[in-house]
PDB file of C-alpha atoms in Angstrom:
ATOM      1  CA  MET A 134     -20.629 157.924 -92.022  1.00  0.00           C
ATOM      2  CA  ASN A 135     -22.627 155.901 -89.496  1.00  0.00           C
ATOM      3  CA  ILE A 136     -22.581 152.153 -90.105  1.00  0.00           C
ATOM      4  CA  LEU A 137     -26.259 151.719 -89.193  1.00  0.00           C
ATOM      5  CA  PRO A 138     -27.798 153.134 -92.418  1.00  0.00           C
ATOM      6  CA  SER A 139     -25.555 150.918 -94.552  1.00  0.00           C
ATOM      7  CA  TYR A 140     -26.379 147.919 -92.391  1.00  0.00           C
ATOM      8  CA  ARG A 141     -30.120 148.582 -92.684  1.00  0.00           C
ATOM      9  CA  TYR A 142     -29.869 148.972 -96.448  1.00  0.00           C
ATOM     10  CA  GLN A 143     -27.985 145.709 -96.852  1.00  0.00           C
ATOM     11  CA  MET A 144     -30.365 143.832 -94.557  1.00  0.00           C
ATOM     12  CA  ALA A 145     -33.347 145.169 -96.515  1.00  0.00           C
ATOM     13  CA  ASP A 146     -31.662 144.022 -99.722  1.00  0.00           C
ATOM     14  CA  HIS A 147     -31.808 140.424 -98.447  1.00  0.00           C
ATOM     15  CA  LYS A 148     -35.451 140.334 -97.361  1.00  0.00           C
ATOM     16  CA  LYS A 149     -37.068 139.446-100.673  1.00  0.00           C
ATOM     17  CA  SER A 150     -34.648 136.659-101.588  1.00  0.00           C
ATOM     18  CA  ILE A 151     -34.882 135.097 -98.110  1.00  0.00           C
ATOM     19  CA  LEU A 152     -38.676 135.209 -98.252  1.00  0.00           C
ATOM     20  CA  ILE A 153     -38.718 133.495-101.657  1.00  0.00           C
ATOM     21  CA  PHE A 154     -36.273 130.861-100.378  1.00  0.00           C
ATOM     22  CA  TYR A 155     -38.484 129.915 -97.441  1.00  0.00           C
ATOM     23  CA  VAL A 156     -41.620 129.882 -99.565  1.00  0.00           C
ATOM     24  CA  VAL A 157     -39.883 127.287-101.754  1.00  0.00           C
ATOM     25  CA  ILE A 158     -38.684 125.308 -98.702  1.00  0.00           C
ATOM     26  CA  VAL A 159     -42.154 125.252 -97.141  1.00  0.00           C
ATOM     27  CA  GLY A 160     -43.692 124.234-100.462  1.00  0.00           C
ATOM     28  CA  LEU A 161     -41.235 121.363-100.914  1.00  0.00           C
ATOM     29  CA  SER A 162     -41.800 120.240 -97.324  1.00  0.00           C
ATOM     30  CA  LEU A 163     -45.557 120.205 -97.818  1.00  0.00           C
ATOM     31  CA  ILE A 164     -45.149 118.186-101.012  1.00  0.00           C
ATOM     32  CA  PHE A 165     -42.893 115.710 -99.212  1.00  0.00           C
ATOM     33  CA  GLY A 166     -45.320 115.413 -96.299  1.00  0.00           C
ATOM     34  CA  PHE A 167     -48.294 114.945 -98.616  1.00  0.00           C
ATOM     35  CA  SER A 168     -46.444 112.300-100.623  1.00  0.00           C
ATOM     36  CA  THR A 169     -45.498 110.453 -97.440  1.00  0.00           C
ATOM     37  CA  THR A 170     -49.131 110.469 -96.302  1.00  0.00           C
ATOM     38  CA  LEU A 171     -50.276 109.002 -99.614  1.00  0.00           C
ATOM     39  CA  ILE A 172     -47.667 106.255 -99.372  1.00  0.00           C
ATOM     40  CA  ILE A 173     -48.729 105.420 -95.813  1.00  0.00           C
ATOM     41  CA  ASN A 174     -52.425 105.330 -96.685  1.00  0.00           C
ATOM     42  CA  GLY A 175     -51.792 103.139 -99.712  1.00  0.00           C
ATOM     43  CA  ASN A 176     -49.465 100.688 -97.996  1.00  0.00           C
ATOM     44  CA  ASP A 177     -50.280  98.489 -95.027  1.00  0.00           C
ATOM     45  CA  ALA A 178     -46.593  97.953 -94.231  1.00  0.00           C
ATOM     46  CA  ALA A 179     -44.723 100.380 -92.049  1.00  0.00           C
ATOM     47  CA  VAL A 180     -42.904 103.075 -93.946  1.00  0.00           C
ATOM     48  CA  HIS A 181     -39.316 103.537 -92.844  1.00  0.00           C
ATOM     49  CA  GLY A 182     -37.062 106.403 -93.782  1.00  0.00           C
ATOM     50  CA  SER A 183     -35.368 109.537 -92.607  1.00  0.00           C
ATOM     51  CA  THR A 184     -35.073 113.159 -93.606  1.00  0.00           C
ATOM     52  CA  SER A 185     -32.585 115.805 -92.557  1.00  0.00           C
ATOM     53  CA  GLY A 186     -33.102 119.512 -92.075  1.00  0.00           C
ATOM     54  CA  ASN A 187     -32.632 122.072 -94.818  1.00  0.00           C
ATOM     55  CA  GLU A 188     -29.427 123.515 -93.347  1.00  0.00           C
ATOM     56  CA  MET A 189     -27.338 122.621 -96.393  1.00  0.00           C
ATOM     57  CA  ALA A 190     -29.898 124.204 -98.697  1.00  0.00           C
ATOM     58  CA  THR A 191     -29.589 127.381 -96.616  1.00  0.00           C
ATOM     59  CA  VAL A 192     -25.785 127.315 -96.837  1.00  0.00           C
ATOM     60  CA  ILE A 193     -25.876 126.911-100.635  1.00  0.00           C
ATOM     61  CA  PHE A 194     -28.462 129.693-100.885  1.00  0.00           C
ATOM     62  CA  LEU A 195     -26.290 132.036 -98.814  1.00  0.00           C
ATOM     63  CA  PHE A 196     -23.263 131.263-100.975  1.00  0.00           C
ATOM     64  CA  VAL A 197     -25.305 132.419-103.982  1.00  0.00           C
ATOM     65  CA  VAL A 198     -26.438 135.472-102.002  1.00  0.00           C
ATOM     66  CA  GLY A 199     -22.780 136.284-101.368  1.00  0.00           C
ATOM     67  CA  LEU A 200     -22.180 136.121-105.111  1.00  0.00           C
ATOM     68  CA  CYS A 201     -24.985 138.566-105.862  1.00  0.00           C
ATOM     69  CA  THR A 202     -24.672 141.314-103.250  1.00  0.00           C
ATOM     70  CA  PHE A 203     -21.653 143.445-104.079  1.00  0.00           C
ATOM     71  CA  LYS A 204     -21.806 145.575-107.202  1.00  0.00           C
ATOM     72  CA  GLU A 205     -25.120 147.372-106.718  1.00  0.00           C
ATOM     73  CA  THR A 206     -24.537 147.979-103.007  1.00  0.00           C
ATOM     74  CA  PHE A 207     -20.970 149.119-103.670  1.00  0.00           C
ATOM     75  CA  LEU A 208     -21.981 151.635-106.338  1.00  0.00           C
ATOM     76  CA  ILE A 209     -24.898 153.054-104.342  1.00  0.00           C
ATOM     77  CA  SER A 210     -22.752 153.333-101.216  1.00  0.00           C
ATOM     78  CA  LEU A 211     -19.999 155.266-102.986  1.00  0.00           C
ATOM     79  CA  GLN A 212     -22.568 157.584-104.578  1.00  0.00           C
ATOM     80  CA  ASN A 213     -23.908 158.376-101.107  1.00  0.00           C
ATOM     81  CA  GLY A 214     -20.521 159.021 -99.559  1.00  0.00           C
ATOM     82  CA  VAL A 215     -20.202 155.734 -97.687  1.00  0.00           C
ATOM     83  CA  SER A 216     -16.573 154.714 -97.245  1.00  0.00           C
ATOM     84  CA  ARG A 217     -15.358 151.268 -98.232  1.00  0.00           C
ATOM     85  CA  LYS A 218     -14.492 150.529 -94.592  1.00  0.00           C
ATOM     86  CA  THR A 219     -18.001 151.433 -93.443  1.00  0.00           C
ATOM     87  CA  LEU A 220     -19.539 149.395 -96.261  1.00  0.00           C
ATOM     88  CA  PHE A 221     -17.435 146.351 -95.408  1.00  0.00           C
ATOM     89  CA  THR A 222     -18.103 146.610 -91.668  1.00  0.00           C
ATOM     90  CA  ALA A 223     -21.823 146.823 -92.352  1.00  0.00           C
ATOM     91  CA  LYS A 224     -21.478 143.813 -94.663  1.00  0.00           C
ATOM     92  CA  LEU A 225     -19.860 141.760 -91.909  1.00  0.00           C
ATOM     93  CA  LEU A 226     -22.695 142.670 -89.542  1.00  0.00           C
ATOM     94  CA  THR A 227     -25.205 141.797 -92.252  1.00  0.00           C
ATOM     95  CA  MET A 228     -23.585 138.407 -92.841  1.00  0.00           C
ATOM     96  CA  LEU A 229     -23.672 137.622 -89.128  1.00  0.00           C
ATOM     97  CA  SER A 230     -27.285 138.775 -88.753  1.00  0.00           C
ATOM     98  CA  VAL A 231     -28.508 136.824 -91.789  1.00  0.00           C
ATOM     99  CA  ALA A 232     -26.642 133.671 -90.709  1.00  0.00           C
ATOM    100  CA  VAL A 233     -28.066 133.810 -87.173  1.00  0.00           C
ATOM    101  CA  ILE A 234     -31.618 134.658 -88.299  1.00  0.00           C
ATOM    102  CA  MET A 235     -31.753 131.930 -90.934  1.00  0.00           C
ATOM    103  CA  ALA A 236     -30.211 129.364 -88.557  1.00  0.00           C
ATOM    104  CA  MET A 237     -32.909 130.245 -86.020  1.00  0.00           C
ATOM    105  CA  ILE A 238     -35.656 129.936 -88.642  1.00  0.00           C
ATOM    106  CA  ASP A 239     -34.244 126.594 -89.781  1.00  0.00           C
ATOM    107  CA  LYS A 240     -34.143 125.350 -86.192  1.00  0.00           C
ATOM    108  CA  ILE A 241     -37.750 126.375 -85.522  1.00  0.00           C
ATOM    109  CA  PHE A 242     -38.842 124.901 -88.829  1.00  0.00           C
ATOM    110  CA  PHE A 243     -37.003 121.646 -88.062  1.00  0.00           C
ATOM    111  CA  LEU A 244     -38.598 121.317 -84.606  1.00  0.00           C
ATOM    112  CA  LEU A 245     -42.071 121.910 -86.035  1.00  0.00           C
ATOM    113  CA  TYR A 246     -41.435 119.463 -88.859  1.00  0.00           C
ATOM    114  CA  ALA A 247     -40.095 116.811 -86.474  1.00  0.00           C
ATOM    115  CA  ALA A 248     -43.132 117.272 -84.245  1.00  0.00           C
ATOM    116  CA  ALA A 249     -45.458 116.857 -87.241  1.00  0.00           C
ATOM    117  CA  LEU A 250     -43.693 113.645 -88.236  1.00  0.00           C
ATOM    118  CA  SER A 251     -43.886 112.281 -84.701  1.00  0.00           C
ATOM    119  CA  ILE A 252     -47.685 112.409 -84.637  1.00  0.00           C
ATOM    120  CA  THR A 253     -48.078 110.442 -87.864  1.00  0.00           C
ATOM    121  CA  ASN A 254     -48.079 106.673 -88.168  1.00  0.00           C
ATOM    122  CA  SER A 255     -44.985 106.634 -90.368  1.00  0.00           C
ATOM    123  CA  GLN A 256     -41.526 105.566 -89.335  1.00  0.00           C
ATOM    124  CA  VAL A 257     -39.987 108.593 -91.055  1.00  0.00           C
ATOM    125  CA  THR A 258     -37.629 110.338 -88.648  1.00  0.00           C
ATOM    126  CA  ALA A 259     -36.097 113.802 -88.841  1.00  0.00           C
ATOM    127  CA  SER A 260     -32.484 114.601 -88.051  1.00  0.00           C
ATOM    128  CA  THR A 261     -30.393 117.719 -88.459  1.00  0.00           C
ATOM    129  CA  PHE A 262     -27.667 117.949 -91.078  1.00  0.00           C
ATOM    130  CA  TYR A 263     -25.215 118.128 -88.175  1.00  0.00           C
ATOM    131  CA  GLU A 264     -26.426 114.746 -86.874  1.00  0.00           C
ATOM    132  CA  ALA A 265     -26.309 113.193 -90.331  1.00  0.00           C
ATOM    133  CA  LEU A 266     -22.753 114.448 -90.895  1.00  0.00           C
ATOM    134  CA  TYR A 267     -21.370 113.454 -87.488  1.00  0.00           C
ATOM    135  CA  PRO A 268     -23.477 110.526 -86.172  1.00  0.00           C
ATOM    136  CA  SER A 269     -20.780 109.184 -83.842  1.00  0.00           C
ATOM    137  CA  SER A 270     -20.108 112.589 -82.274  1.00  0.00           C
ATOM    138  CA  THR A 271     -23.785 113.370 -81.691  1.00  0.00           C
ATOM    139  CA  ALA A 272     -25.016 109.932 -80.617  1.00  0.00           C
ATOM    140  CA  GLY A 273     -24.802 110.579 -76.866  1.00  0.00           C
ATOM    141  CA  ALA A 274     -25.687 114.277 -76.846  1.00  0.00           C
ATOM    142  CA  GLY A 275     -28.829 115.514 -75.114  1.00  0.00           C
ATOM    143  CA  PRO A 276     -31.508 117.287 -77.170  1.00  0.00           C
ATOM    144  CA  LEU A 277     -30.684 120.772 -75.845  1.00  0.00           C
ATOM    145  CA  MET A 278     -26.944 120.427 -76.437  1.00  0.00           C
ATOM    146  CA  LEU A 279     -27.520 118.784 -79.813  1.00  0.00           C
ATOM    147  CA  HIS A 280     -29.713 121.606 -81.103  1.00  0.00           C
ATOM    148  CA  ALA A 281     -27.365 124.268 -79.718  1.00  0.00           C
ATOM    149  CA  GLU A 282     -24.390 122.655 -81.444  1.00  0.00           C
ATOM    150  CA  SER A 283     -26.260 122.216 -84.739  1.00  0.00           C
ATOM    151  CA  PHE A 284     -27.362 125.875 -84.571  1.00  0.00           C
ATOM    152  CA  PHE A 285     -23.816 127.208 -84.196  1.00  0.00           C
ATOM    153  CA  PHE A 286     -22.592 124.676 -86.759  1.00  0.00           C
ATOM    154  CA  GLU A 287     -25.005 126.074 -89.337  1.00  0.00           C
ATOM    155  CA  VAL A 288     -24.069 129.674 -88.458  1.00  0.00           C
ATOM    156  CA  LEU A 289     -20.391 128.928 -89.096  1.00  0.00           C
ATOM    157  CA  LEU A 290     -21.118 127.132 -92.376  1.00  0.00           C
ATOM    158  CA  ALA A 291     -23.361 129.985 -93.510  1.00  0.00           C
ATOM    159  CA  LEU A 292     -20.769 132.649 -92.665  1.00  0.00           C
ATOM    160  CA  ALA A 293     -18.036 130.721 -94.506  1.00  0.00           C
ATOM    161  CA  ALA A 294     -20.282 130.293 -97.549  1.00  0.00           C
ATOM    162  CA  MET A 295     -21.231 133.980 -97.666  1.00  0.00           C
ATOM    163  CA  ALA A 296     -17.623 135.050 -97.194  1.00  0.00           C
ATOM    164  CA  ALA A 297     -16.510 132.790-100.055  1.00  0.00           C
ATOM    165  CA  GLY A 298     -19.256 134.061-102.351  1.00  0.00           C
ATOM    166  CA  TYR A 299     -18.526 137.691-101.468  1.00  0.00           C
ATOM    167  CA  PHE A 300     -14.808 137.280-102.167  1.00  0.00           C
ATOM    168  CA  ILE A 301     -15.489 135.606-105.522  1.00  0.00           C
ATOM    169  CA  THR A 302     -17.863 138.338-106.691  1.00  0.00           C
ATOM    170  CA  ILE A 303     -15.419 141.125-105.706  1.00  0.00           C
ATOM    171  CA  MET A 304     -12.575 139.286-107.429  1.00  0.00           C
ATOM    172  CA  PHE A 305     -14.568 139.053-110.669  1.00  0.00           C
ATOM    173  CA  TYR A 306     -15.590 142.693-110.308  1.00  0.00           C
ATOM    174  CA  ARG A 307     -11.922 143.690-110.172  1.00  0.00           C
ATOM    175  CA  LEU A 308     -10.863 141.493-113.094  1.00  0.00           C
ATOM    176  CA  SER A 309     -10.859 142.634-116.704  1.00  0.00           C
ATOM    177  CA  LYS A 310     -12.952 140.788-119.288  1.00  0.00           C
ATOM    178  CA  THR A 311      -9.936 138.722-120.268  1.00  0.00           C
ATOM    179  CA  GLY A 312      -9.148 137.991-116.633  1.00  0.00           C
ATOM    180  CA  LYS A 313     -12.716 136.824-116.001  1.00  0.00           C
ATOM    181  CA  VAL A 314     -12.485 134.379-118.902  1.00  0.00           C
ATOM    182  CA  ILE A 315      -9.092 133.112-117.772  1.00  0.00           C
ATOM    183  CA  VAL A 316     -10.138 132.621-114.148  1.00  0.00           C
ATOM    184  CA  GLY A 317     -13.659 131.395-114.947  1.00  0.00           C
ATOM    185  CA  ALA A 318     -12.454 128.780-117.417  1.00  0.00           C
ATOM    186  CA  GLY A 319      -8.918 128.228-116.172  1.00  0.00           C
ATOM    187  CA  VAL A 320      -9.648 127.307-112.548  1.00  0.00           C
ATOM    188  CA  PRO A 321     -12.065 124.456-113.408  1.00  0.00           C
ATOM    189  CA  VAL A 322      -9.681 123.168-116.092  1.00  0.00           C
ATOM    190  CA  LEU A 323      -6.766 123.361-113.651  1.00  0.00           C
ATOM    191  CA  PHE A 324      -8.473 121.412-110.872  1.00  0.00           C
ATOM    192  CA  LEU A 325     -10.580 119.011-112.951  1.00  0.00           C
ATOM    193  CA  MET A 326      -8.124 118.221-115.743  1.00  0.00           C
ATOM    194  CA  ALA A 327      -4.560 119.575-115.438  1.00  0.00           C
ATOM    195  CA  ILE A 328      -3.818 118.643-111.825  1.00  0.00           C
ATOM    196  CA  PRO A 329      -5.391 115.130-112.056  1.00  0.00           C
ATOM    197  CA  TRP A 330      -3.465 114.478-115.296  1.00  0.00           C
ATOM    198  CA  ALA A 331      -0.145 115.644-113.817  1.00  0.00           C
ATOM    199  CA  ASP A 332      -0.843 113.716-110.627  1.00  0.00           C
ATOM    200  CA  GLN A 333      -1.514 110.502-112.533  1.00  0.00           C
ATOM    201  CA  TYR A 334       1.498 110.624-114.845  1.00  0.00           C
ATOM    202  CA  PHE A 335       4.143 112.392-112.751  1.00  0.00           C
ATOM    203  CA  PHE A 336       3.264 112.008-109.060  1.00  0.00           C
ATOM    204  CA  ASN A 337       1.621 108.551-108.917  1.00  0.00           C
ATOM    205  CA  GLY A 338      -1.505 109.915-107.252  1.00  0.00           C
ATOM    206  CA  LYS A 339       0.337 111.526-104.339  1.00  0.00           C
ATOM    207  CA  ILE A 340      -1.341 114.894-104.865  1.00  0.00           C
ATOM    208  CA  THR A 341      -4.813 113.326-104.748  1.00  0.00           C
ATOM    209  CA  ILE A 342      -3.937 111.346-101.621  1.00  0.00           C
ATOM    210  CA  ALA A 343      -2.578 114.471 -99.931  1.00  0.00           C
ATOM    211  CA  LEU A 344      -5.681 116.499-100.839  1.00  0.00           C
ATOM    212  CA  VAL A 345      -8.012 113.768 -99.566  1.00  0.00           C
ATOM    213  CA  LYS A 346      -6.083 113.563 -96.282  1.00  0.00           C
ATOM    214  CA  LEU A 347      -6.164 117.356 -95.937  1.00  0.00           C
ATOM    215  CA  ILE A 348      -9.917 117.516 -96.560  1.00  0.00           C
ATOM    216  CA  MET A 349     -10.635 114.633 -94.196  1.00  0.00           C
ATOM    217  CA  THR A 350      -8.539 116.239 -91.481  1.00  0.00           C
ATOM    218  CA  ALA A 351     -10.334 119.556 -91.983  1.00  0.00           C
ATOM    219  CA  VAL A 352     -13.860 118.130 -91.695  1.00  0.00           C
ATOM    220  CA  ASN A 353     -13.697 114.764 -89.917  1.00  0.00           C
ATOM    221  CA  THR A 354     -14.825 116.088 -86.509  1.00  0.00           C
ATOM    222  CA  PRO A 355     -17.116 118.960 -85.483  1.00  0.00           C
ATOM    223  CA  SER A 356     -14.209 120.827 -83.861  1.00  0.00           C
ATOM    224  CA  HIS A 357     -12.057 120.463 -86.977  1.00  0.00           C
ATOM    225  CA  MET A 358     -14.923 121.675 -89.141  1.00  0.00           C
ATOM    226  CA  ALA A 359     -15.472 124.661 -86.844  1.00  0.00           C
ATOM    227  CA  VAL A 360     -11.797 125.655 -87.096  1.00  0.00           C
ATOM    228  CA  THR A 361     -11.907 125.198 -90.880  1.00  0.00           C
ATOM    229  CA  CYS A 362     -14.975 127.439 -91.149  1.00  0.00           C
ATOM    230  CA  LEU A 363     -13.420 130.109 -88.925  1.00  0.00           C
ATOM    231  CA  LEU A 364     -10.250 130.104 -91.026  1.00  0.00           C
ATOM    232  CA  ALA A 365     -12.315 130.360 -94.215  1.00  0.00           C
ATOM    233  CA  ILE A 366     -14.318 133.256 -92.780  1.00  0.00           C
ATOM    234  CA  VAL A 367     -11.184 135.181 -91.796  1.00  0.00           C
ATOM    235  CA  VAL A 368      -9.234 134.474 -94.997  1.00  0.00           C
ATOM    236  CA  PHE A 369     -12.061 135.161 -97.472  1.00  0.00           C
ATOM    237  CA  ASN A 370     -13.146 138.343 -95.696  1.00  0.00           C
ATOM    238  CA  ALA A 371      -9.561 139.594 -95.481  1.00  0.00           C
ATOM    239  CA  LEU A 372      -9.059 138.967 -99.198  1.00  0.00           C
ATOM    240  CA  ALA A 373     -12.430 140.562-100.001  1.00  0.00           C
ATOM    241  CA  PHE A 374     -11.566 143.741 -98.075  1.00  0.00           C
ATOM    242  CA  THR A 375      -8.126 143.895 -99.692  1.00  0.00           C
ATOM    243  CA  LEU A 376      -9.730 143.796-103.136  1.00  0.00           C
ATOM    244  CA  MET A 377     -12.488 146.226-102.174  1.00  0.00           C
ATOM    245  CA  ARG A 378     -10.097 148.908-100.867  1.00  0.00           C
ATOM    246  CA  LYS A 379      -8.913 149.793-104.379  1.00  0.00           C
ATOM    247  CA  ALA A 380     -12.031 148.875-106.326  1.00  0.00           C
ATOM    248  CA  VAL A 381     -13.212 151.617-108.687  1.00  0.00           C
ATOM    249  CA  VAL A 382     -16.639 152.420-110.034  1.00  0.00           C
ATOM    250  CA  LYS A 383     -17.604 150.262-113.010  1.00  0.00           C
ATOM    251  CA  GLN A 384     -20.857 150.371-114.932  1.00  0.00           C
TER     252      GLN A 384
END
C-alpha cells in the first residue's frame, strides 16, 4: 500500500494535540509577559532576568506524543491492509515532519517573543535553550548561525524523544500484564534503589562515577549531544520496528 495515506492519517492524528499544546504555551507566555509588565510598572528599579525558549517543553511534549500514538494507529492500519513496514515508514516521516514543523514554530515564536521583550523597558532577555545549555559554545556565534544550530538541535532532541516514547509504548504493548508490572515497577526500583545500594556497598561508588562520566561525555558539547541523539534515534527506532514486526492485534 502507498505510504502517503498512512502518513496523512498519522499527521492528522497529531493536529489536535499540537494545537492544544501551543494554546497552552501562548497562554503561559501572555501570563508571564503581563506579570513582568506589572512588576515593571510597580517598581522604579530596573528589572533584570532572563527567559529561555520553550524548546524543552516541546521535547517533553513529543516524548508523551510518542507514548500515545501506537495502538490505535496500529490496529486501524492492520484493519485497512497497511503493512507493518509501510506503517513504520510513515511513522518515521511523521516524526521528522512534526519535529521540523514544531521546531520552526518554536523558532518563530521565540523571535517574536524576543522582539516583544526588546521594546519594553525591562532588562528581561530571551535566549534559546541551546544557548542556555551551551553558553561557551554559542558565545561567539552570529545570530543566523546561532538560530540555525538551535533549530537543528531541537529537531534532533525532538526526534530522539519521539523515538524513545514510541519504543516504550510498543514494548508495553507487546508485554503481558505481568510483564508490564515487572518492567513498570522493576526498572525504577533497579535504577533508583538496587543499583545505588549495590554501588555504595560493593563498588565504592564506581558505578555512579562511571555513569556520570558517560553522561557528561555524551552531552558536554553540541557535537557530542548531536551524536548521542542520532544514536538514540537509530537504536530506539530499530528496536521499535523489531518489536512491531511480530506484534499481534490486541483489544
